[in-house]
Structures are given as structure tokens and as C-alpha cells.
N, CA and C atoms as an extended XYZ file, in Angstrom:
249
Properties=species:S:1:pos:R:3:atomname:S:1:resname:S:1:resid:I:1 pbc="F F F"
N         0.838       -1.171        0.000 N   MET     1
C         0.000        0.000        0.000 CA  MET     1
C         0.886        1.238        0.000 C   MET     1
N         0.624        2.168       -0.901 N   ALA     2
C         1.415        3.389       -1.008 CA  ALA     2
C         1.046        4.360        0.103 C   ALA     2
N         2.075        5.018        0.641 N   GLU     3
C         1.823        6.018        1.668 CA  GLU     3
C         1.360        7.313        1.027 C   GLU     3
N         0.551        8.086        1.765 N   SER     4
C         0.120        9.373        1.245 CA  SER     4
C         1.300       10.341        1.299 C   SER     4
N         1.331       11.322        0.401 N   PRO     5
C         2.459       12.250        0.374 CA  PRO     5
C         2.532       13.068        1.663 C   PRO     5
N         3.750       13.485        2.023 N   ALA     6
C         3.944       14.270        3.236 CA  ALA     6
C         3.262       15.630        3.113 C   ALA     6
N         3.250       16.161        1.908 N   PHE     7
C         2.633       17.451        1.663 CA  PHE     7
C         1.701       17.329        0.471 C   PHE     7
N         0.553       17.961        0.560 N   ARG     8
C        -0.332       18.001       -0.594 CA  ARG     8
C        -1.217       19.233       -0.480 C   ARG     8
N        -1.757       19.645       -1.613 N   THR     9
C        -2.692       20.763       -1.653 CA  THR     9
C        -4.081       20.201       -1.882 C   THR     9
N        -5.056       20.745       -1.181 N   GLY    10
C        -6.429       20.301       -1.340 CA  GLY    10
C        -7.377       21.475       -1.300 C   GLY    10
N        -8.642       21.189       -1.567 N   TYR    11
C        -9.664       22.230       -1.649 CA  TYR    11
C       -10.915       21.771       -0.921 C   TYR    11
N       -11.619       22.724       -0.307 N   MET    12
C       -12.890       22.440        0.365 CA  MET    12
C       -13.859       23.572        0.097 C   MET    12
N       -15.116       23.229        0.195 N   SER    13
C       -16.202       24.197        0.113 CA  SER    13
C       -16.957       24.087        1.431 C   SER    13
N       -17.062       25.200        2.170 N   LEU    14
C       -17.655       25.178        3.499 CA  LEU    14
C       -18.792       26.187        3.608 C   LEU    14
N       -19.862       25.826        4.301 N   LEU    15
C       -20.994       26.731        4.532 CA  LEU    15
C       -20.923       27.298        5.943 C   LEU    15
N       -21.075       28.615        6.049 N   LEU    16
C       -21.112       29.292        7.344 CA  LEU    16
C       -22.246       30.309        7.322 C   LEU    16
N       -22.741       30.700        8.492 N   PRO    17
C       -23.799       31.717        8.527 CA  PRO    17
C       -23.317       33.032        7.913 C   PRO    17
N       -24.180       33.692        7.163 N   SER    18
C       -23.840       34.977        6.546 CA  SER    18
C       -23.532       36.039        7.587 C   SER    18
N       -24.107       35.906        8.755 N   SER    19
C       -23.942       36.903        9.813 CA  SER    19
C       -22.607       36.796       10.557 C   SER    19
N       -21.822       35.762       10.289 N   ALA    20
C       -20.559       35.558       10.992 CA  ALA    20
C       -19.573       36.677       10.670 C   ALA    20
N       -18.877       37.156       11.695 N   GLY    21
C       -17.862       38.186       11.523 CA  GLY    21
C       -16.561       37.602       11.006 C   GLY    21
N       -15.645       38.471       10.586 N   ASP    22
C       -14.381       38.038        9.994 CA  ASP    22
C       -13.583       37.084       10.882 C   ASP    22
N       -13.413       37.432       12.148 N   LEU    23
C       -12.632       36.573       13.044 CA  LEU    23
C       -13.310       35.230       13.256 C   LEU    23
N       -14.629       35.241       13.375 N   GLU    24
C       -15.376       33.991       13.548 CA  GLU    24
C       -15.249       33.121       12.298 C   GLU    24
N       -15.327       33.742       11.123 N   VAL    25
C       -15.203       32.997        9.865 CA  VAL    25
C       -13.832       32.343        9.774 C   VAL    25
N       -12.780       33.115       10.028 N   ARG    26
C       -11.421       32.578        9.913 CA  ARG    26
C       -11.201       31.422       10.881 C   ARG    26
N       -11.637       31.594       12.118 N   SER    27
C       -11.475       30.557       13.120 CA  SER    27
C       -12.288       29.315       12.755 C   SER    27
N       -13.530       29.515       12.355 N   SER    28
C       -14.398       28.384       11.985 CA  SER    28
C       -13.834       27.617       10.800 C   SER    28
N       -13.368       28.343        9.784 N   ILE    29
C       -12.811       27.673        8.600 CA  ILE    29
C       -11.603       26.838        8.989 C   ILE    29
N       -10.689       27.412        9.745 N   ARG    30
C        -9.483       26.668       10.149 CA  ARG    30
C        -9.872       25.415       10.941 C   ARG    30
N       -10.788       25.568       11.893 N   ASN    31
C       -11.209       24.412       12.699 CA  ASN    31
C       -11.899       23.344       11.853 C   ASN    31
N       -12.699       23.755       10.885 N   MET    32
C       -13.384       22.791       10.017 CA  MET    32
C       -12.380       22.026        9.153 C   MET    32
N       -11.364       22.706        8.664 N   VAL    33
C       -10.332       22.049        7.861 CA  VAL    33
C        -9.536       21.081        8.739 C   VAL    33
N        -9.158       21.514        9.943 N   ILE    34
C        -8.427       20.641       10.868 CA  ILE    34
C        -9.242       19.378       11.157 C   ILE    34
N       -10.531       19.545       11.449 N   ASP    35
C       -11.394       18.392       11.741 CA  ASP    35
C       -11.495       17.441       10.561 C   ASP    35
N       -11.656       18.000        9.363 N   ALA    36
C       -11.792       17.149        8.173 CA  ALA    36
C       -10.498       16.379        7.893 C   ALA    36
N        -9.365       17.018        8.054 N   LEU    37
C        -8.088       16.357        7.771 CA  LEU    37
C        -7.693       15.358        8.858 C   LEU    37
N        -8.212       15.542       10.057 N   ALA    38
C        -7.901       14.612       11.144 CA  ALA    38
C        -8.335       13.194       10.793 C   ALA    38
N        -9.381       13.077        9.996 N   ALA    39
C        -9.876       11.751        9.590 CA  ALA    39
C        -8.843       10.983        8.775 C   ALA    39
N        -7.936       11.699        8.121 N   THR    40
C        -6.897       11.049        7.305 CA  THR    40
C        -5.522       11.160        7.945 C   THR    40
N        -5.470       11.681        9.184 N   GLY    41
C        -4.194       11.813        9.882 CA  GLY    41
C        -3.326       12.933        9.333 C   GLY    41
N        -3.954       13.917        8.686 N   GLU    42
C        -3.196       15.026        8.108 CA  GLU    42
C        -3.407       16.296        8.915 C   GLU    42
N        -2.558       17.291        8.678 N   TRP    43
C        -2.597       18.567        9.383 CA  TRP    43
C        -2.439       19.696        8.367 C   TRP    43
N        -3.276       20.740        8.454 N   PRO    44
C        -3.148       21.859        7.526 CA  PRO    44
C        -2.090       22.864        7.998 C   PRO    44
N        -1.028       23.039        7.226 N   ILE    45
C        -0.030       24.046        7.590 CA  ILE    45
C        -0.378       25.401        6.983 C   ILE    45
N        -1.227       25.375        5.961 N   ARG    46
C        -1.668       26.624        5.322 CA  ARG    46
C        -3.132       26.471        4.959 C   ARG    46
N        -3.943       27.490        5.286 N   VAL    47
C        -5.360       27.522        4.922 CA  VAL    47
C        -5.639       28.901        4.341 C   VAL    47
N        -6.053       28.951        3.093 N   ASP    48
C        -6.370       30.214        2.421 CA  ASP    48
C        -7.807       30.207        1.940 C   ASP    48
N        -8.515       31.286        2.197 N   VAL    49
C        -9.845       31.466        1.618 CA  VAL    49
C        -9.636       31.990        0.201 C   VAL    49
N       -10.153       31.259       -0.772 N   VAL    50
C        -9.996       31.654       -2.170 CA  VAL    50
C       -11.073       32.668       -2.539 C   VAL    50
N       -12.309       32.353       -2.217 N   THR    51
C       -13.433       33.244       -2.516 CA  THR    51
C       -14.646       32.805       -1.720 C   THR    51
N       -15.680       33.607       -1.756 N   SER    52
C       -16.934       33.228       -1.108 CA  SER    52
C       -18.094       33.713       -1.965 C   SER    52
N       -19.239       33.109       -1.738 N   THR    53
C       -20.439       33.489       -2.474 CA  THR    53
C       -21.656       33.285       -1.584 C   THR    53
N       -22.652       34.128       -1.740 N   GLY    54
C       -23.886       33.980       -0.975 CA  GLY    54
C       -24.686       32.795       -1.467 C   GLY    54
N       -25.615       32.345       -0.649 N   SER    55
C       -26.475       31.232       -1.054 CA  SER    55
C       -27.874       31.747       -1.344 C   SER    55
N       -28.684       30.903       -1.929 N   ASP    56
C       -30.053       31.273       -2.292 CA  ASP    56
C       -30.912       31.612       -1.076 C   ASP    56
N       -30.629       30.968        0.066 N   ASP    57
C       -31.462       31.211        1.240 CA  ASP    57
C       -31.127       32.525        1.950 C   ASP    57
N       -29.997       33.141        1.610 N   GLY    58
C       -29.599       34.402        2.214 CA  GLY    58
C       -29.097       34.281        3.641 C   GLY    58
N       -29.162       33.088        4.211 N   GLN    59
C       -28.746       32.860        5.593 CA  GLN    59
C       -27.321       32.329        5.711 C   GLN    59
N       -26.819       31.744        4.631 N   THR    60
C       -25.484       31.152        4.663 CA  THR    60
C       -24.625       31.704        3.530 C   THR    60
N       -23.333       31.488        3.693 N   LYS    61
C       -22.367       31.901        2.686 CA  LYS    61
C       -21.437       30.716        2.452 C   LYS    61
N       -21.126       30.427        1.198 N   ARG    62
C       -20.226       29.318        0.857 CA  ARG    62
C       -18.822       29.876        0.682 C   ARG    62
N       -17.888       29.297        1.409 N   TRP    63
C       -16.484       29.702        1.363 CA  TRP    63
C       -15.686       28.622        0.653 C   TRP    63
N       -14.891       29.019       -0.331 N   PHE    64
C       -14.032       28.100       -1.070 CA  PHE    64
C       -12.616       28.265       -0.518 C   PHE    64
N       -12.059       27.156       -0.042 N   VAL    65
C       -10.812       27.170        0.709 CA  VAL    65
C        -9.776       26.270        0.053 C   VAL    65
N        -8.527       26.726        0.051 N   GLU    66
C        -7.394       25.918       -0.400 CA  GLU    66
C        -6.509       25.685        0.816 C   GLU    66
N        -5.985       24.463        0.952 N   TYR    67
C        -5.109       24.172        2.085 CA  TYR    67
C        -3.913       23.360        1.617 C   TYR    67
N        -2.872       23.374        2.422 N   GLU    68
C        -1.687       22.561        2.175 CA  GLU    68
C        -1.412       21.791        3.453 C   GLU    68
N        -1.112       20.511        3.337 N   THR    69
C        -0.836       19.694        4.510 CA  THR    69
C         0.668       19.651        4.764 C   THR    69
N         1.014       19.301        5.994 N   GLY    70
C         2.424       19.203        6.364 CA  GLY    70
C         2.561       18.648        7.761 C   GLY    70
N         3.731       18.867        8.380 N   PRO    71
C         3.994       18.311        9.709 CA  PRO    71
C         3.005       18.824       10.753 C   PRO    71
N         2.567       17.920       11.624 N   TYR    72
C         1.592       18.255       12.656 CA  TYR    72
C         2.093       19.415       13.505 C   TYR    72
N         1.205       20.385       13.744 N   GLY    73
C         1.509       21.522       14.597 CA  GLY    73
C         2.167       22.690       13.894 C   GLY    73
N         2.725       22.462       12.705 N   GLN    74
C         3.363       23.553       11.960 CA  GLN    74
C         2.286       24.392       11.285 C   GLN    74
N         2.503       25.708       11.204 N   VAL    75
C         1.562       26.607       10.549 CA  VAL    75
C         2.353       27.623        9.741 C   VAL    75
N         1.915       27.865        8.512 N   ILE    76
C         2.489       28.921        7.684 CA  ILE    76
C         1.483       30.062        7.669 C   ILE    76
N         1.872       31.173        8.261 N   ASP    77
C         0.980       32.344        8.270 CA  ASP    77
C         0.908       32.950        6.888 C   ASP    77
N        -0.319       33.248        6.466 N   GLN    78
C        -0.543       33.871        5.174 CA  GLN    78
C        -1.036       35.280        5.395 C   GLN    78
N        -0.602       36.232        4.551 N   PRO    79
C        -1.119       37.592        4.697 CA  PRO    79
C        -2.617       37.632        4.430 C   PRO    79
N        -3.289       38.521        5.138 N   ASP    80
C        -4.733       38.663        4.931 CA  ASP    80
C        -5.010       39.131        3.524 C   ASP    80
N        -5.978       38.508        2.908 N   GLU    81
C        -6.411       38.899        1.577 CA  GLU    81
C        -7.924       39.039        1.598 C   GLU    81
N        -8.445       40.031        0.894 N   PRO    82
C        -9.902       40.199        0.883 CA  PRO    82
C       -10.588       38.999        0.248 C   PRO    82
N       -11.716       38.612        0.813 N   ALA    83
C       -12.483       37.467        0.283 CA  ALA    83
C       -13.497       37.939       -0.727 C   ALA    83
């Protein structure tokens, strides 16, 4: 059985309430990515919001996220970019 690569780039689409503030969104997105990757024993060293879009119900917003995996506990800080 082949081992998974030490580093890889992946993408996720996440739904959050439209009313969430910037800090809440960033924290929620990071935690959601960490939780999802934990199932495969991976850790996100970089999490970037690529873009977001409103939903038809007006209550939620879909966030498109790119992440890179790496050594557990390591984090690469990314400069803030407008979503």
C-alpha cells in the first residue's frame, strides 16, 4: 500500500452563517479544515480562503478554501487577503 504524500494541496467548500464576523469565519474555517483532515491523519499548515459566495437562502455563505498539509503543529501564516 502506497503512503500518502507528506505534503499536498487540497480544496474544500464550506458553509457558514452569513452573519458571521471576519474573526469567527477565519477561526471556523481553520477548525473545520483541521477536523476534516484529522480523519486522514493530516494537518493543515496553510489555509487560504480563495473566494466566497452567498447562497439562495440568504442565511449562509459558501467559502471556497485551499489548504496545504504538512507536519503536525506547523503553521504557515498567510497575509490577509480580501475574500
